[in-house]
Coordinates of C-alpha atoms and ligand atoms in Angstrom, one line a residue:
M250 CA 59.6 -7.8 -81.9
V251 CA 62.1 -6.7 -79.2
G252 CA 60.5 -4.5 -76.7
D253 CA 57.0 -5.4 -77.7
P254 CA 54.7 -4.0 -75.0
R255 CA 51.8 -6.1 -76.1
P256 CA 50.6 -9.0 -73.7
R257 CA 52.3 -12.4 -74.5
L258 CA 49.2 -14.0 -75.7
T259 CA 49.3 -12.1 -79.1
A260 CA 52.5 -14.4 -79.9
F261 CA 50.0 -17.1 -80.6
T262 CA 48.4 -16.0 -83.8
S263 CA 46.9 -19.4 -85.1
R264 CA 43.1 -19.3 -85.3
L265 CA 43.1 -22.9 -84.2
H266 CA 43.7 -21.6 -80.6
S267 CA 40.2 -20.7 -80.4
P268 CA 37.3 -21.3 -78.1
A269 CA 35.2 -23.1 -80.7
V270 CA 37.8 -25.6 -81.5
A271 CA 38.5 -26.1 -77.8
G272 CA 34.7 -26.5 -77.1
W273 CA 34.2 -29.3 -79.8
L274 CA 37.2 -31.2 -78.7
G275 CA 36.1 -30.9 -75.1
I276 CA 32.7 -32.3 -76.1
A277 CA 34.4 -35.3 -77.8
L278 CA 36.7 -35.9 -74.9
G279 CA 33.9 -35.7 -72.5
V280 CA 32.0 -38.4 -74.2
A281 CA 35.0 -40.6 -74.4
F282 CA 35.9 -40.2 -71.0
T283 CA 32.5 -40.8 -69.7
L284 CA 32.4 -44.0 -71.6
A285 CA 35.7 -45.0 -70.4
F286 CA 34.8 -44.2 -66.7
L287 CA 31.7 -46.1 -66.8
T288 CA 33.0 -49.2 -68.5
G289 CA 36.1 -49.0 -66.2
L290 CA 33.9 -49.0 -63.2
A291 CA 32.0 -51.9 -64.5
S292 CA 35.3 -53.8 -65.0
H293 CA 36.3 -52.9 -61.3
L294 CA 33.0 -54.4 -60.1
F295 CA 33.3 -57.6 -62.2
Q296 CA 36.9 -58.0 -60.9
H297 CA 36.2 -57.2 -57.3
Q298 CA 32.5 -57.9 -56.9
P299 CA 31.0 -56.9 -53.7
S300 CA 29.0 -59.5 -51.9
W301 CA 25.9 -57.4 -51.9
L302 CA 26.0 -57.0 -55.8
A303 CA 24.5 -59.5 -58.1
L304 CA 26.2 -59.3 -61.5
P305 CA 24.0 -60.8 -64.4
T306 CA 25.4 -63.9 -66.2
R307 CA 23.6 -62.7 -69.5
P308 CA 24.3 -61.6 -72.0
P309 CA 27.4 -63.8 -71.9
W310 CA 29.3 -61.3 -74.1
F311 CA 28.4 -58.2 -72.1
Y312 CA 31.8 -57.9 -70.2
R313 CA 33.6 -58.4 -73.6
V314 CA 31.9 -55.5 -75.2
S315 CA 32.2 -53.3 -72.1
Q316 CA 35.9 -53.9 -72.1
G317 CA 36.1 -53.3 -75.8
V318 CA 34.4 -50.0 -75.4
H319 CA 36.9 -49.1 -72.5
V320 CA 39.9 -49.6 -74.7
V321 CA 38.5 -48.1 -77.7
A322 CA 37.5 -44.9 -75.9
G323 CA 40.9 -44.6 -74.2
I324 CA 42.6 -45.1 -77.6
A325 CA 40.4 -42.6 -79.5
S326 CA 41.1 -40.1 -76.7
V327 CA 44.8 -39.8 -77.4
P328 CA 44.6 -37.5 -80.6
L329 CA 41.7 -35.6 -79.1
L330 CA 43.6 -34.9 -76.0
L331 CA 46.7 -33.9 -77.8
A332 CA 44.9 -31.7 -80.2
K333 CA 42.9 -30.2 -77.2
L334 CA 46.2 -29.5 -75.4
W335 CA 47.6 -27.8 -78.4
T336 CA 44.6 -25.7 -78.9
V337 CA 44.5 -24.3 -75.4
Y338 CA 48.3 -24.1 -74.7
P339 CA 48.6 -20.4 -75.2
K340 CA 46.6 -20.1 -71.9
L341 CA 49.4 -21.9 -70.2
F342 CA 51.5 -18.9 -71.0
A343 CA 49.0 -16.3 -69.7
W344 CA 50.6 -13.5 -67.7
P345 CA 50.4 -12.9 -64.8
P346 CA 50.0 -16.7 -64.0
F347 CA 47.4 -15.8 -61.2
R348 CA 45.2 -12.9 -61.1
S349 CA 43.4 -13.9 -58.1
L350 CA 42.7 -16.7 -55.6
G351 CA 40.0 -18.1 -57.8
H352 CA 42.1 -17.8 -60.8
A353 CA 44.8 -19.5 -59.1
L354 CA 42.3 -22.4 -58.0
E355 CA 41.1 -22.8 -61.6
R356 CA 44.5 -23.2 -62.9
G357 CA 45.2 -25.7 -60.3
F358 CA 42.3 -27.7 -61.4
V359 CA 43.1 -27.5 -65.0
L360 CA 46.7 -28.7 -64.1
L361 CA 45.2 -31.7 -62.2
L362 CA 42.9 -32.5 -65.1
V363 CA 45.7 -32.5 -67.6
V364 CA 48.0 -34.6 -65.4
T365 CA 45.3 -37.3 -64.5
A366 CA 44.2 -37.5 -68.1
L367 CA 47.7 -38.0 -69.3
F368 CA 48.2 -40.6 -66.6
Q369 CA 45.3 -42.5 -67.4
L370 CA 45.7 -42.8 -71.1
S371 CA 49.5 -43.6 -70.7
T372 CA 49.1 -46.2 -68.0
G373 CA 46.1 -47.7 -69.9
I374 CA 48.2 -47.9 -73.1
V375 CA 51.1 -49.6 -71.5
N376 CA 49.0 -52.0 -69.7
G377 CA 47.5 -53.0 -73.1
A378 CA 51.0 -53.9 -74.0
S379 CA 51.5 -55.7 -70.8
W380 CA 54.5 -53.4 -70.1
Y381 CA 54.9 -52.1 -66.4
P382 CA 57.7 -49.7 -66.4
F383 CA 56.2 -48.0 -63.2
G384 CA 56.6 -49.2 -59.7
F385 CA 53.0 -49.1 -58.7
D386 CA 50.1 -51.7 -59.0
F387 CA 48.4 -50.9 -62.5
T388 CA 44.7 -51.8 -61.8
S389 CA 44.3 -50.2 -58.2
T390 CA 46.1 -46.9 -59.3
H391 CA 44.2 -46.7 -62.6
Y392 CA 41.1 -47.1 -60.8
A393 CA 41.7 -44.7 -57.9
V394 CA 43.1 -41.8 -60.5
S395 CA 39.9 -42.2 -62.6
W396 CA 37.9 -40.9 -59.6
V397 CA 40.2 -37.8 -59.4
L398 CA 40.0 -37.4 -63.0
V399 CA 36.1 -37.7 -63.1
G400 CA 35.8 -35.4 -60.2
T401 CA 38.1 -32.8 -61.8
L402 CA 36.2 -33.2 -65.2
V403 CA 32.8 -32.5 -63.5
V404 CA 34.1 -29.3 -62.0
H405 CA 35.7 -28.3 -65.3
V406 CA 32.6 -28.9 -67.3
A407 CA 30.4 -27.0 -64.8
H408 CA 32.9 -24.1 -65.0
K409 CA 33.3 -24.2 -68.8
W410 CA 29.9 -25.1 -69.8
R411 CA 28.3 -21.8 -70.8
T412 CA 31.6 -20.5 -72.7
A413 CA 32.0 -23.6 -74.5
R414 CA 28.1 -23.5 -75.6
E415 CA 28.5 -19.9 -76.7
A416 CA 31.7 -20.7 -78.6
I417 CA 30.3 -23.6 -80.6
S418 CA 26.9 -22.2 -81.4
G419 CA 28.1 -19.5 -83.8
P420 CA 28.8 -20.4 -87.4
M421 CA 32.6 -21.6 -87.9
S422 CA 33.7 -20.4 -91.2
D423 CA 37.2 -19.2 -91.8
P424 CA 38.5 -17.2 -94.8
S425 CA 40.1 -19.4 -97.3
D426 CA 43.5 -17.8 -97.0
G427 CA 45.6 -21.1 -97.4
A428 CA 45.9 -21.6 -93.8
L429 CA 44.2 -24.5 -92.1
S430 CA 40.6 -23.6 -91.2
R431 CA 39.1 -24.7 -87.8
R432 CA 36.8 -27.0 -89.6
Q433 CA 39.7 -28.7 -91.4
F434 CA 41.6 -29.0 -88.1
L435 CA 38.7 -30.8 -86.3
A436 CA 38.1 -33.1 -89.3
T437 CA 41.8 -34.0 -89.3
V438 CA 41.8 -34.7 -85.5
G439 CA 38.5 -36.7 -85.9
A440 CA 40.1 -38.8 -88.7
A441 CA 43.3 -39.3 -86.7
S442 CA 41.3 -40.6 -83.8
G443 CA 39.2 -42.8 -86.1
L444 CA 42.3 -44.1 -87.6
V445 CA 44.0 -45.1 -84.4
V446 CA 40.8 -47.1 -83.3
L447 CA 40.5 -48.8 -86.6
V448 CA 44.2 -50.1 -86.6
S449 CA 43.9 -51.2 -82.8
A450 CA 40.4 -52.4 -82.4
G451 CA 41.4 -55.6 -84.2
Q452 CA 42.3 -57.1 -80.8
T453 CA 38.7 -57.2 -79.7
V454 CA 36.6 -56.8 -83.0
P455 CA 37.1 -59.9 -85.1
W456 CA 36.4 -58.2 -88.6
L457 CA 38.9 -55.5 -87.7
R458 CA 41.8 -58.1 -87.2
P459 CA 43.3 -57.5 -90.6
L460 CA 43.9 -53.9 -89.9
G461 CA 45.2 -54.5 -86.4
L462 CA 48.7 -53.0 -87.0
L463 CA 48.7 -51.5 -83.5
A464 CA 46.7 -54.3 -82.0
N465 CA 48.7 -55.6 -79.0
R466 CA 47.2 -59.3 -79.5
R467 CA 45.3 -60.7 -82.3
G468 CA 42.3 -62.7 -81.2
D469 CA 43.1 -65.5 -83.6
L470 CA 47.0 -66.0 -83.0
G471 CA 48.1 -68.4 -80.4
P472 CA 47.8 -72.1 -80.0
Q473 CA 44.2 -73.4 -80.9
G474 CA 43.3 -70.0 -82.5
L475 CA 43.4 -68.1 -79.1
P476 CA 45.8 -65.7 -77.5
V477 CA 47.6 -66.7 -74.4
N478 CA 48.1 -64.6 -71.4
R479 CA 50.2 -66.5 -69.1
T480 CA 51.8 -69.6 -70.5
A481 CA 52.2 -73.0 -68.6
A482 CA 55.9 -72.5 -68.4
A483 CA 55.8 -68.9 -66.9
A484 CA 53.1 -70.3 -64.3
G485 CA 55.5 -73.2 -63.5
V486 CA 52.8 -75.9 -64.1
T487 CA 54.1 -77.9 -66.9
E488 CA 55.1 -80.9 -64.9
S489 CA 52.3 -80.9 -62.4
A490 CA 49.6 -80.5 -65.2
H491 CA 51.1 -83.8 -66.8
D492 CA 51.5 -85.7 -63.5
P493 CA 49.5 -89.0 -63.6
A494 CA 48.9 -88.1 -59.9
Y495 CA 46.7 -85.1 -61.1
R496 CA 43.4 -84.9 -59.4
L497 CA 40.5 -82.4 -59.5
R498 CA 39.3 -82.3 -56.1
V499 CA 35.8 -81.0 -54.8
T500 CA 35.8 -80.1 -51.2
G501 CA 34.1 -77.9 -48.6
A502 CA 30.3 -77.7 -48.1
V503 CA 29.6 -81.0 -49.8
R504 CA 28.1 -84.3 -48.5
R505 CA 31.0 -86.2 -50.2
E506 CA 34.3 -84.9 -51.5
L507 CA 35.3 -85.9 -55.0
S508 CA 38.8 -86.6 -56.3
L509 CA 38.7 -87.2 -59.9
S510 CA 41.7 -88.3 -62.2
L511 CA 41.7 -86.8 -65.8
A512 CA 40.4 -90.1 -67.1
E513 CA 37.4 -90.1 -64.8
L514 CA 36.8 -86.4 -65.4
R515 CA 36.7 -87.1 -69.1
R516 CA 34.1 -90.0 -68.7
L517 CA 31.6 -87.5 -67.0
P518 CA 28.7 -86.1 -69.3
R519 CA 30.0 -83.3 -71.4
Q520 CA 28.4 -79.8 -72.5
T521 CA 29.6 -77.3 -75.0
A522 CA 29.5 -73.5 -74.7
E523 CA 30.5 -70.7 -76.9
L524 CA 32.1 -68.3 -74.7
P525 CA 34.7 -65.4 -75.0
I526 CA 37.7 -64.7 -73.1
A527 CA 38.0 -61.0 -72.5
C528 CA 41.0 -59.9 -71.0
V529 CA 41.3 -56.7 -69.0
E530 CA 44.3 -55.7 -71.1
G531 CA 42.0 -55.1 -74.0
W532 CA 42.1 -58.2 -76.2
S533 CA 39.2 -60.6 -76.5
A534 CA 38.4 -63.8 -78.5
G535 CA 35.5 -66.1 -78.8
A536 CA 35.9 -69.9 -78.6
T537 CA 34.0 -73.1 -78.3
W538 CA 34.6 -75.0 -75.0
T539 CA 33.7 -78.4 -74.1
G540 CA 33.8 -80.0 -70.6
V541 CA 31.9 -80.6 -67.4
R542 CA 29.3 -78.3 -66.1
L543 CA 30.3 -76.9 -62.8
R544 CA 26.8 -77.3 -61.5
D545 CA 26.8 -81.0 -62.5
L546 CA 30.1 -81.5 -60.4
L547 CA 28.5 -79.9 -57.5
D548 CA 25.3 -81.9 -57.7
A549 CA 27.5 -84.9 -57.8
A550 CA 29.3 -83.9 -54.7
G551 CA 25.9 -83.1 -53.0
A552 CA 27.0 -79.4 -52.4
V553 CA 24.8 -77.2 -50.3
P554 CA 22.2 -75.2 -52.6
G555 CA 23.0 -71.7 -53.4
A556 CA 26.8 -72.2 -52.8
R557 CA 29.6 -70.1 -54.2
V558 CA 32.9 -71.6 -55.0
R559 CA 36.6 -70.9 -54.8
V560 CA 38.6 -72.5 -57.9
E561 CA 42.2 -72.9 -57.3
S562 CA 44.8 -73.7 -59.9
L563 CA 47.9 -75.8 -60.0
Q564 CA 49.9 -72.6 -60.2
R565 CA 51.7 -72.1 -56.9
G566 CA 51.9 -68.2 -56.7
G567 CA 50.6 -65.4 -58.7
R568 CA 47.6 -63.1 -58.4
Y569 CA 45.2 -65.3 -60.8
R570 CA 46.0 -68.6 -59.2
E571 CA 42.4 -68.7 -57.7
S572 CA 39.0 -67.0 -58.4
Y573 CA 35.6 -67.1 -56.8
V574 CA 32.5 -67.9 -58.8
D575 CA 29.4 -66.4 -57.4
A576 CA 26.0 -68.6 -56.9
P577 CA 24.3 -67.4 -60.3
R578 CA 27.4 -68.3 -62.3
V579 CA 27.8 -71.7 -60.4
R580 CA 24.2 -72.5 -61.3
D581 CA 24.6 -71.3 -65.0
P582 CA 24.6 -74.1 -67.5
L583 CA 27.2 -72.3 -69.5
T584 CA 29.8 -72.4 -66.7
L585 CA 32.1 -75.3 -67.5
L586 CA 35.3 -76.8 -66.4
A587 CA 36.6 -77.0 -69.8
L588 CA 38.7 -79.9 -71.0
D589 CA 38.6 -79.0 -74.7
V590 CA 38.7 -75.9 -76.9
N591 CA 37.7 -75.5 -80.5
G592 CA 37.6 -79.2 -80.7
E593 CA 40.9 -80.3 -79.2
P594 CA 42.1 -81.1 -75.8
L595 CA 43.3 -77.7 -74.0
A596 CA 46.8 -77.0 -74.9
D597 CA 49.2 -76.6 -71.9
D598 CA 49.0 -72.8 -72.3
H599 CA 45.2 -72.7 -72.3
G600 CA 44.9 -74.5 -69.1
F601 CA 45.5 -78.4 -69.5
P602 CA 44.2 -80.4 -68.1
C603 CA 41.1 -78.4 -67.1
R604 CA 40.1 -74.6 -66.9
L605 CA 37.2 -72.6 -65.7
I606 CA 35.2 -70.8 -68.3
A607 CA 31.9 -68.9 -67.2
P608 CA 29.7 -66.4 -69.1
N609 CA 30.1 -62.5 -68.7
R610 CA 33.2 -62.5 -66.6
P611 CA 36.8 -60.9 -67.1
G612 CA 39.5 -63.1 -68.4
V613 CA 41.4 -62.8 -65.2
L614 CA 38.8 -64.8 -63.5
Q615 CA 38.8 -67.7 -66.1
T616 CA 41.3 -69.7 -64.0
K617 CA 43.6 -72.1 -65.8
W618 CA 45.1 -75.4 -64.6
V619 CA 42.3 -76.0 -62.1
T620 CA 42.8 -78.6 -59.4
H621 CA 40.5 -77.9 -56.6
V622 CA 36.9 -76.6 -56.3
E623 CA 36.1 -75.5 -52.8
V624 CA 32.4 -75.2 -52.1
L625 CA 31.6 -72.1 -49.9
R626 CA 28.4 -71.7 -47.9
Ligands
MTE920 N1 46.1 -70.1 -63.2 C1 46.0 -68.9 -64.0 N2 44.9 -68.7 -64.6 C2 44.8 -67.7 -65.4 C3 45.8 -66.6 -65.6 C4 46.9 -67.0 -64.7 O1 47.9 -66.0 -64.8 N3 47.1 -68.0 -63.9 N4 45.6 -65.6 -66.4 C5 44.1 -65.1 -66.6 C6 44.1 -64.1 -67.7 S1 44.7 -62.5 -67.1 C7 43.6 -64.2 -68.9 S2 43.2 -62.9 -69.9 C8 42.9 -65.7 -69.3 C9 43.6 -65.9 -70.7 O2 43.5 -67.3 -71.0 P1 44.2 -67.9 -72.2 O3 45.7 -67.7 -71.9 O4 43.9 -69.2 -72.3 O5 43.8 -67.2 -73.5 O6 43.5 -66.6 -68.3 C10 43.3 -66.3 -66.9 N5 43.6 -67.5 -66.3
MO921 MO1 43.9 -61.1 -68.8

């Protein structure tokens, strides 16, 4: 078509580049992104609990489900976003690029939306694979960009609401001329989205484990039927964990400090709790833990009532060598310093000689190789 004077948009002839297809995909993406944002916000608050916010200890599995929804919504969004970008890409070639200041602003917003959406999905997926090819800190950047994405999304939805509603309200029947109809295209994208969820959700949904082709971890693989995040060797604690001089110390706002050897710790009354480890990287697994209740230990030390604690690991460096336990979790009968998992003494990689396990809490805060509990007022 040399010298064709028609505008460039006519070069895109597929009926799939239609407002109705874009509208339906937009709705699906809107739902998925909203779920991912809300559960991501929850995860942020659980990991960086502000002092004014009490986070419930029940149900014990809440964080596990919330984080599972977060990861599944993100994974489901990948085919939806790619399809949506393909549907609307002729618009990227619209000519002239800007008709007015308003139009320039609108295109700027769409560009920001596309870039932040691609950024969130790609950083989330590489985090799930524990792979950090970028130079920035994952959690804080992923969290900050989520606000930009949501802000841009709100503007975009407000702007497109009417057009999309009109586009999807009419019947969507295409002539059966052999080319893919819009219905078939949407069904295919929906199926692709469902399929990637099915083959990856096994990392967090036990009955989908056999299908977990793309699952980054399987909840039942690893020593004692439980995945390992950081091994004892990687944390540099193999020796100190087996040192006969190991003590669990309870200090701080207490009437008498405790210093217990492993043998003494094992002689204390024991309790059992069924609790999951729910890693922020998207895998989770339930286990049966047996050990000493944190509150019993604090009572034995005569801790001040209503105390929080800082739990410290034998691990010398690293971000997750310590964690804080808020007062409701300290008092919760399910919060243990576990010595056994699934009926055996903890494997080195799961935190031997003792690890924290508390209800409704992200995996990053379930500190392994615990040696010190500091009672805070
Ligand atoms: N001391 C210490 N404890 C830690 C970690 C760590 O790096 N160091 N990783 C945490 C993370 S991110 C998770 S998901 C859980 C995993 O526990 P597991 O390896 O026993 O499954 O341990 C947590 N406890
Ligand atoms: Mo984790």
